[in-house]
Amino acid sequence: MDAPEKGYRVVYKGGEGEIVEKKSRFIATVRPVETEEEATSFINEMKKKYWDAKHNCSAFVIGKRQEISRCSDDGEPAQTAGRPMLDVLLRENITNVAVVVTRYFGGVLLGTGGLVRAYQAATQAGLAASTVIVKQQGIRLMVRTDYNGLGRLQYLFGQQGTAVLDTEYAADVVLTVLVPLEQKEAFAKEIVEQTNGTAGLEWGDEAEYAVIEKEVVFFEEKI
């Protein structure tokens, strides 16, 4: 997985997906979690909600580098439910997420291969119904330029998809932009080149953020 500052995928808003396989219903509930305790509490909550189901299988992944992962077959044959569900989360590079797939048995045996496919498909349906975002580390940059350099900078920011947080118009123009942390040096060099060294640069605070529906959302890091 990429280093944390390059971004990591998390579930911003959980969802629910459902598939039917040979009359068995598989209901996948996805929720964002940040600790094992939160994941365990969520799993227990789903078991109470779907108390009459034959199985409530689960998987969760926690940590920027997916350091913690757990899964449970909850009575299904070993390696046919929890592990396949966990494999989907790991393959999609999603973390800080828990999923419970509830199965209502339809009377037809699926076999081990059928169970694996069904639990993976249900997990994917749950993720598809959720909002998945990329969190990354960024740093604020204030760029002071004259009006001649403004157009070139606006073009540069547009080409690179740079988030412009604020623009102040006075004798000069001051733009506050958000730069991915790993692009800090290259970005500054590009601005210098575009303005022939006339732009003033002042770096500000670092922040964890994500772009959600074209809006920049900031997150406070928990210590």
XYZ file of C-alpha atoms in Angstrom:
223
model
C 0.000 0.000 0.000
C 1.124 3.580 -0.651
C 2.697 5.587 2.133
C 0.123 7.441 4.213
C 0.953 10.882 2.865
C 0.039 9.732 -0.655
C -3.447 8.871 0.488
C -5.381 5.954 1.807
C -8.934 4.815 1.045
C -11.569 4.828 3.778
C -15.330 4.560 3.988
C -16.724 8.042 4.627
C -20.343 6.914 4.749
C -21.432 3.311 5.166
C -24.109 1.585 3.141
C -26.018 -1.637 2.653
C -26.066 -3.983 -0.315
C -27.861 -7.256 -0.919
C -27.589 -10.195 -3.305
C -29.605 -13.406 -3.649
C -27.874 -16.661 -4.554
C -29.936 -19.845 -4.931
C -32.645 -18.452 -2.636
C -30.165 -17.449 0.094
C -30.173 -13.728 0.951
C -26.817 -12.085 1.650
C -27.142 -8.621 3.226
C -23.894 -6.650 3.529
C -23.747 -3.757 5.993
C -20.674 -1.510 5.803
C -19.606 1.002 8.447
C -16.552 3.208 9.028
C -14.620 2.313 12.207
C -11.355 3.525 13.710
C -10.730 1.027 16.517
C -11.175 -2.685 17.165
C -13.665 -1.770 19.866
C -15.809 0.128 17.381
C -15.646 -2.786 14.946
C -16.606 -5.329 17.623
C -19.474 -3.151 18.805
C -20.774 -2.818 15.246
C -20.565 -6.569 14.639
C -22.494 -7.248 17.853
C -25.060 -4.655 16.839
C -25.647 -6.426 13.524
C -25.945 -9.799 15.258
C -28.682 -8.367 17.475
C -30.437 -6.720 14.541
C -30.357 -9.905 12.465
C -30.730 -12.314 15.384
C -32.897 -14.669 13.311
C -30.325 -15.070 10.506
C -28.333 -18.278 10.140
C -24.982 -16.460 9.880
C -23.566 -12.970 10.504
C -20.060 -13.163 9.059
C -17.677 -10.265 9.464
C -14.395 -8.662 8.475
C -12.681 -5.409 9.370
C -9.473 -3.539 8.546
C -7.974 -0.716 10.625
C -4.914 1.523 10.230
C -3.473 3.737 7.504
C -1.415 0.791 6.285
C -4.071 -1.812 7.065
C -2.103 -2.878 10.164
C -5.035 -4.597 11.895
C -7.391 -7.041 10.209
C -9.803 -9.642 11.558
C -12.511 -11.856 10.121
C -15.073 -14.454 11.224
C -16.931 -17.223 9.377
C -19.615 -17.312 12.101
C -20.440 -20.972 11.571
C -19.919 -21.163 7.815
C -17.296 -23.678 6.602
C -13.769 -22.401 7.334
C -12.359 -19.876 4.860
C -15.643 -19.533 2.910
C -16.986 -16.263 4.356
C -14.881 -14.019 6.617
C -11.614 -14.479 4.770
C -13.103 -13.898 1.303
C -14.795 -10.768 2.668
C -11.504 -9.579 4.142
C -9.755 -10.268 0.845
C -12.137 -7.833 -0.883
C -11.297 -5.060 1.605
C -7.561 -5.669 1.284
C -7.694 -5.889 -2.502
C -9.625 -2.614 -2.693
C -7.037 -0.986 -0.378
C -9.785 0.189 1.967
C -9.111 0.674 5.660
C -10.926 1.846 8.808
C -13.922 -0.187 7.702
C -16.001 -3.084 9.007
C -18.488 -5.191 7.074
C -21.024 -7.744 8.257
C -22.671 -10.040 5.733
C -25.891 -11.535 7.051
C -27.091 -14.756 5.437
C -30.630 -16.020 5.456
C -30.385 -19.623 4.271
C -32.627 -20.442 1.320
C -32.536 -24.216 1.618
C -30.042 -24.859 -1.194
C -26.397 -25.658 -0.429
C -23.947 -23.496 -2.344
C -20.745 -25.469 -1.837
C -17.487 -23.903 -0.732
C -16.814 -22.154 -4.031
C -20.351 -20.807 -4.182
C -20.104 -19.465 -0.646
C -16.812 -17.696 -1.368
C -18.255 -16.028 -4.456
C -21.477 -15.055 -2.694
C -19.788 -13.481 0.329
C -17.359 -11.580 -1.878
C -20.142 -10.365 -4.157
C -22.179 -9.223 -1.166
C -19.199 -7.343 0.269
C -18.660 -5.615 -3.073
C -22.356 -4.684 -3.169
C -22.058 -3.160 0.296
C -19.017 -1.126 -0.725
C -20.779 0.014 -3.903
C -23.587 1.386 -1.722
C -21.096 3.231 0.488
C -19.110 6.430 -0.042
C -15.390 5.644 -0.312
C -12.928 8.546 -0.206
C -9.161 9.053 -0.314
C -7.695 10.792 2.731
C -4.306 12.392 2.238
C -1.898 14.818 3.835
C -1.785 18.286 2.352
C -0.192 21.618 3.132
C -1.572 25.114 2.635
C 0.379 27.451 0.387
C -0.145 31.193 0.012
C 0.971 32.485 -3.371
C 1.364 36.234 -3.909
C 1.440 37.345 -7.527
C 0.790 40.387 -9.685
C -2.153 40.399 -12.039
C 0.064 39.396 -14.970
C 0.946 36.125 -13.249
C -2.617 35.407 -12.086
C -3.781 33.895 -15.361
C -0.779 31.584 -15.619
C -1.301 30.366 -12.047
C -5.027 29.845 -12.547
C -4.244 27.779 -15.626
C -1.633 25.751 -13.717
C -3.992 25.097 -10.822
C -6.744 24.090 -13.216
C -4.478 21.670 -15.082
C -3.317 20.011 -11.859
C -6.693 20.015 -10.137
C -5.317 22.130 -7.301
C -7.870 23.200 -4.684
C -7.995 26.999 -4.334
C -9.174 27.720 -0.781
C -9.186 31.519 -0.922
C -8.365 34.452 -3.216
C -7.650 38.000 -2.020
C -7.555 40.845 -4.549
C -5.611 44.000 -3.656
C -2.547 45.631 -5.211
C -1.407 42.044 -5.718
C -3.384 38.821 -5.626
C -2.929 36.283 -2.829
C -4.186 32.778 -3.532
C -4.337 30.151 -0.800
C -4.138 26.668 -2.262
C -3.945 23.140 -0.895
C -1.017 21.048 -2.095
C -0.592 17.283 -1.571
C 2.345 16.971 0.802
C 4.395 14.696 -1.431
C 4.129 17.276 -4.258
C 5.375 20.180 -2.148
C 8.804 20.696 -3.729
C 7.738 19.973 -7.306
C 4.720 22.257 -6.971
C 6.787 25.177 -5.689
C 9.255 24.701 -8.547
C 6.426 24.758 -11.085
C 5.070 28.035 -9.697
C 8.507 29.627 -9.865
C 8.858 28.546 -13.490
C 5.371 29.735 -14.467
C 5.886 33.197 -12.943
C 9.583 33.601 -13.802
C 10.366 33.742 -10.104
C 8.142 36.742 -9.388
C 5.586 34.956 -7.175
C 5.996 34.970 -3.409
C 5.439 31.665 -1.602
C 4.550 31.141 2.045
C 3.844 27.658 3.379
C 1.148 27.220 6.018
C -0.215 24.381 8.123
C -0.391 20.731 7.184
C -3.798 19.074 7.243
C -5.447 15.751 6.476
C -8.147 16.158 3.846
C -10.247 14.526 1.159
C -12.140 15.799 -1.863
C -15.779 14.756 -1.526
C -18.184 15.668 -4.329
C -15.703 18.313 -5.542
C -15.530 19.911 -2.078
C -12.448 19.874 0.155
C -13.205 18.381 3.576
C -10.631 18.626 6.379
C -10.182 16.052 9.131
C -8.661 16.445 12.557
C -6.081 13.759 13.211
C -6.780 11.835 16.410
C -3.810 11.471 18.740
